[in-house]
Coordinates of C-alpha atoms in Angstrom, one line a residue:
M954 CA -59.7 27.1 112.9
Y955 CA -61.1 24.1 111.6
V956 CA -64.3 23.3 113.0
R957 CA -66.3 19.7 112.3
T958 CA -69.6 20.9 112.1
A959 CA -72.7 18.9 113.1
A960 CA -73.8 16.6 110.2
V961 CA -76.8 15.0 112.2
A962 CA -78.7 17.6 113.9
G963 CA -81.9 17.8 113.1
L964 CA -81.8 14.2 112.0
F965 CA -81.0 12.1 115.2
Y966 CA -81.2 15.0 117.5
P967 CA -82.8 18.5 117.7
A968 CA -80.8 20.9 115.7
D969 CA -82.6 24.1 118.2
P970 CA -80.4 24.2 121.1
T971 CA -83.5 25.0 123.7
A972 CA -85.2 22.4 122.6
L973 CA -82.5 20.0 122.8
Q974 CA -81.4 21.0 126.2
K975 CA -84.9 20.2 127.1
A976 CA -85.0 16.7 125.5
L977 CA -81.5 16.0 127.1
A978 CA -82.9 17.0 130.4
G979 CA -86.2 14.8 130.4
Y980 CA -83.9 11.8 129.3
L981 CA -81.2 12.3 132.0
A982 CA -84.4 12.8 134.9
V983 CA -85.8 9.0 133.9
G984 CA -81.9 7.5 133.5
R985 CA -80.6 8.1 137.1
V986 CA -79.5 4.7 138.3
Q987 CA -77.2 4.5 141.3
C988 CA -73.4 3.8 140.4
T989 CA -70.0 5.1 141.1
P990 CA -68.1 6.8 138.8
P991 CA -67.2 4.8 135.5
R992 CA -63.7 4.4 133.8
A993 CA -65.9 4.1 130.6
L994 CA -69.4 3.4 129.1
I995 CA -70.3 1.6 126.4
V996 CA -73.9 3.7 124.8
P997 CA -75.8 3.5 121.7
H998 CA -76.1 5.8 118.8
A999 CA -79.5 5.7 117.2
G1000 CA -81.4 8.5 116.6
Y1001 CA -82.6 10.0 120.1
I1002 CA -86.3 9.0 119.5
Y1003 CA -85.1 5.3 119.8
S1004 CA -81.9 5.1 121.8
A1005 CA -81.3 8.2 124.2
P1006 CA -83.4 6.6 126.9
T1007 CA -80.5 3.6 126.9
A1008 CA -77.9 6.3 126.6
A1009 CA -79.0 8.2 129.5
C1010 CA -78.8 5.6 131.5
G1011 CA -75.3 5.5 131.3
Y1012 CA -74.3 9.5 131.0
A1013 CA -76.3 9.8 134.2
T1014 CA -73.6 8.3 136.5
L1015 CA -71.1 11.0 135.2
V1016 CA -73.5 13.6 136.9
G1017 CA -71.5 15.2 139.3
S1018 CA -68.2 14.3 138.1
H1019 CA -65.1 15.7 136.6
Y1020 CA -63.1 14.2 133.6
S1021 CA -60.6 16.8 131.7
R1022 CA -60.9 14.0 129.1
V1023 CA -63.3 12.3 127.0
V1024 CA -61.9 9.8 124.5
L1025 CA -64.9 8.6 122.0
V1026 CA -64.7 5.5 120.0
G1027 CA -67.4 4.5 117.5
P1028 CA -67.4 2.4 114.1
A1029 CA -67.0 4.1 111.0
H1030 CA -70.1 3.8 108.9
R1031 CA -70.5 5.8 106.4
V1032 CA -66.9 6.0 104.7
A1033 CA -65.1 3.0 105.2
T1034 CA -61.1 2.7 106.0
P1035 CA -59.0 0.3 107.1
A1036 CA -57.4 2.5 110.0
I1037 CA -58.3 4.5 113.4
A1038 CA -59.0 7.7 112.1
V1039 CA -58.5 10.9 113.4
P1040 CA -59.9 14.6 112.4
S1041 CA -57.4 17.5 111.5
C1042 CA -60.0 20.1 113.3
H1043 CA -59.6 21.9 116.1
L1044 CA -63.6 21.9 117.4
F1045 CA -66.0 19.7 116.9
R1046 CA -69.2 22.2 116.9
T1047 CA -72.4 21.3 118.3
P1048 CA -76.1 22.7 119.0
L1049 CA -75.0 22.9 122.4
G1050 CA -71.6 24.7 121.5
D1051 CA -68.1 23.7 120.5
I1052 CA -65.7 21.0 122.0
P1053 CA -62.1 21.4 122.0
V1054 CA -60.2 18.5 120.4
A1055 CA -57.1 17.3 122.4
D1056 CA -53.5 18.3 120.7
V1057 CA -52.5 14.4 122.0
I1058 CA -54.0 13.2 118.4
Q1059 CA -50.4 14.4 117.1
E1060 CA -48.7 12.1 119.6
L1061 CA -51.2 9.0 118.5
L1062 CA -50.4 10.0 114.9
I1063 CA -46.7 9.8 115.6
R1064 CA -46.4 6.5 117.8
F1065 CA -49.2 4.4 115.8
D1066 CA -49.1 3.4 112.4
G1067 CA -52.6 2.3 112.3
V1068 CA -53.8 5.9 113.5
E1069 CA -54.6 8.4 110.5
T1070 CA -56.2 11.3 109.7
D1071 CA -59.3 11.2 107.6
D1072 CA -61.6 14.1 107.5
V1073 CA -63.6 12.2 105.4
V1074 CA -64.5 9.6 107.4
H1075 CA -65.6 11.7 109.9
A1076 CA -67.3 14.4 108.3
P1077 CA -71.0 12.4 108.0
E1078 CA -70.5 10.1 111.0
H1079 CA -73.3 9.8 113.4
S1080 CA -71.8 7.4 116.1
L1081 CA -69.6 9.7 117.5
E1082 CA -71.4 12.8 117.1
V1083 CA -74.5 11.5 118.8
Q1084 CA -72.6 11.3 122.1
L1085 CA -71.2 15.0 122.7
P1086 CA -74.3 16.4 123.8
F1087 CA -75.2 14.2 126.5
L1088 CA -71.6 14.7 126.9
Q1089 CA -71.8 18.5 127.4
V1090 CA -74.4 18.5 129.4
V1091 CA -73.3 16.1 132.3
L1092 CA -69.3 17.3 132.2
S1093 CA -68.5 21.3 132.5
S1094 CA -65.5 21.0 130.2
F1095 CA -63.6 18.3 128.8
E1096 CA -61.2 18.0 125.6
L1097 CA -62.1 15.3 123.1
V1098 CA -60.3 12.9 121.7
P1099 CA -62.2 11.7 118.6
L1100 CA -61.3 8.2 117.3
C1101 CA -63.9 6.4 114.1
V1102 CA -62.3 2.9 114.0
G1103 CA -62.8 1.0 111.0
D1104 CA -60.9 -2.5 110.0
V1105 CA -58.7 -2.8 112.7
D1106 CA -57.3 -5.4 115.2
P1107 CA -59.0 -4.4 118.6
V1108 CA -55.3 -4.9 119.9
L1109 CA -53.8 -2.2 118.1
L1110 CA -57.1 0.2 119.3
A1111 CA -56.3 -1.8 123.0
Q1112 CA -53.1 0.0 122.8
V1113 CA -53.9 3.5 121.9
L1114 CA -56.4 3.0 124.6
E1115 CA -54.1 2.2 127.1
S1116 CA -51.7 5.4 126.0
L1117 CA -54.5 7.6 126.7
W1118 CA -55.2 5.8 130.1
D1119 CA -55.1 8.1 133.3
E1120 CA -57.3 9.2 136.3
G1121 CA -58.9 11.9 134.3
T1122 CA -59.9 10.7 130.9
L1123 CA -63.5 8.6 130.3
F1124 CA -63.8 6.4 127.7
V1125 CA -66.9 6.1 126.0
I1126 CA -67.4 3.1 123.5
S1127 CA -70.4 4.1 120.8
S1128 CA -71.9 0.8 119.7
D1129 CA -75.3 -0.9 119.1
L1130 CA -76.1 -4.1 119.2
S1131 CA -78.5 -6.8 116.5
H1132 CA -79.8 -4.9 113.8
Y1133 CA -83.5 -5.7 112.1
H1134 CA -84.5 -8.9 113.9
A1135 CA -87.8 -9.4 115.5
S1136 CA -88.4 -8.1 119.4
D1137 CA -87.7 -12.0 120.5
E1138 CA -84.8 -12.7 118.5
A1139 CA -83.4 -9.5 119.2
V1140 CA -83.7 -10.1 122.9
R1141 CA -82.2 -13.6 122.6
R1142 CA -79.5 -12.5 120.7
D1143 CA -78.6 -9.5 122.6
H1144 CA -78.7 -10.9 126.4
A1145 CA -76.5 -13.5 124.7
S1146 CA -74.2 -10.4 123.7
I1147 CA -74.1 -8.5 127.0
A1148 CA -73.8 -11.8 129.1
R1149 CA -70.2 -12.3 126.6
I1150 CA -69.6 -8.5 127.8
L1151 CA -70.2 -9.0 131.5
A1152 CA -68.0 -11.8 131.2
G1153 CA -65.3 -10.3 129.7
S1154 CA -65.8 -12.3 126.5
H1155 CA -65.4 -10.5 123.0
L1156 CA -68.0 -10.2 120.5
M1157 CA -68.5 -10.4 116.7
H1158 CA -69.4 -7.6 114.6
T1159 CA -72.7 -9.6 113.7
Q1160 CA -73.6 -8.9 117.6
A1161 CA -72.2 -5.5 117.7
C1162 CA -71.4 -2.9 114.9
G1163 CA -69.2 -1.7 117.6
A1164 CA -67.3 -4.5 118.2
T1165 CA -64.3 -3.2 117.7
G1166 CA -64.4 -0.3 120.6
I1167 CA -66.1 -3.1 122.9
N1168 CA -63.2 -5.5 122.4
A1169 CA -60.6 -2.8 123.1
M1170 CA -62.6 -1.9 125.7
L1171 CA -62.6 -5.3 127.5
L1172 CA -58.8 -5.9 126.6
L1173 CA -58.4 -2.8 129.2
A1174 CA -61.0 -3.8 131.4
A1175 CA -59.2 -6.9 132.3
R1176 CA -55.8 -5.2 132.5
H1177 CA -57.0 -2.7 134.8
R1178 CA -59.4 -4.9 136.8
L1179 CA -62.8 -3.1 135.8
Q1180 CA -66.4 -4.5 136.5
A1181 CA -68.5 -4.1 133.8
R1182 CA -71.8 -3.5 134.8
L1183 CA -75.3 -3.5 132.5
L1184 CA -77.3 -0.4 133.5
D1185 CA -80.6 -0.5 130.7
Y1186 CA -81.1 -2.5 127.7
R1187 CA -83.9 -1.9 125.4
H1188 CA -84.8 -1.9 121.7
S1189 CA -86.3 0.1 119.3
G1190 CA -89.3 -1.3 119.3
D1191 CA -89.6 -0.4 123.0
T1192 CA -89.5 3.2 122.1
A1193 CA -90.8 3.8 118.9
G1194 CA -93.2 1.1 118.4
D1195 CA -92.3 -1.5 115.4
M1196 CA -91.5 -5.1 117.2
E1197 CA -90.8 -6.7 113.7
R1198 CA -87.3 -5.5 113.0
V1199 CA -85.5 -3.9 115.7
V1200 CA -82.0 -2.7 117.0
G1201 CA -80.9 -3.5 120.2
Y1202 CA -79.4 -1.2 122.3
A1203 CA -77.8 -1.1 125.9
S1204 CA -75.8 1.2 128.4
I1205 CA -73.0 -0.7 130.1
A1206 CA -70.6 1.0 132.4
F1207 CA -67.1 0.0 134.2
E1208 CA -66.5 0.5 137.0
G1209 CA -63.1 0.4 139.3
G1210 CA -59.6 0.2 138.7
L1211 CA -59.0 4.1 139.9
E1212 CA -55.7 2.1 141.9
D1213 CA -54.4 1.3 138.4
A1214 CA -54.7 5.2 136.7

């Protein structure tokens, strides 16, 4: 059985299971916000020291909820691809255990020309991996649909996501916001980007590395009458000290739409 092993454990987050569990519990304890169980989340994907406090505000909304499947969408950072890359593996492994990959991936490969199997894209990618320990802690069990997105039309990605829409599926869009501006400029840019997301307006890739996933989610949100709500915003200067060259992070929940499931 082919397993995608963790690529950034010990770099982006603790490799030791006990230390990882303790870190996640701490982030989630202070990340609690009042929120109905979401249909989708936008969460950041940097090293935990930088972005986990913001990510936790999204994942804390899942505590006590049940989803049988998680569709995880993240941008390809390490290996370029013109497609929506899916893995051939059966399991994704983290220090907290193994997560089964959903068989529905085979249906996506048959149905959509822009979906391709590419383990080379998935092997080093952190944008999906850093979300998995959070999901393992807040959800008891689930199947994973890992989509690593390259240079594709968000309309195509939205069609893929729509084919997976049901009441038991959670959509997680992995994205950071602005990169490497001074704090004041980053806050200005990121607040404008967040306002666009909350209004249902699409982003450019200069505004968010995961703009394709965000824009696809906005298409689904409009179709299913979901309401976007900001849970948390901060940047790496808030969490790691350097205020001259920061990366922006937001957690946004999409709520409602149950009548369309």
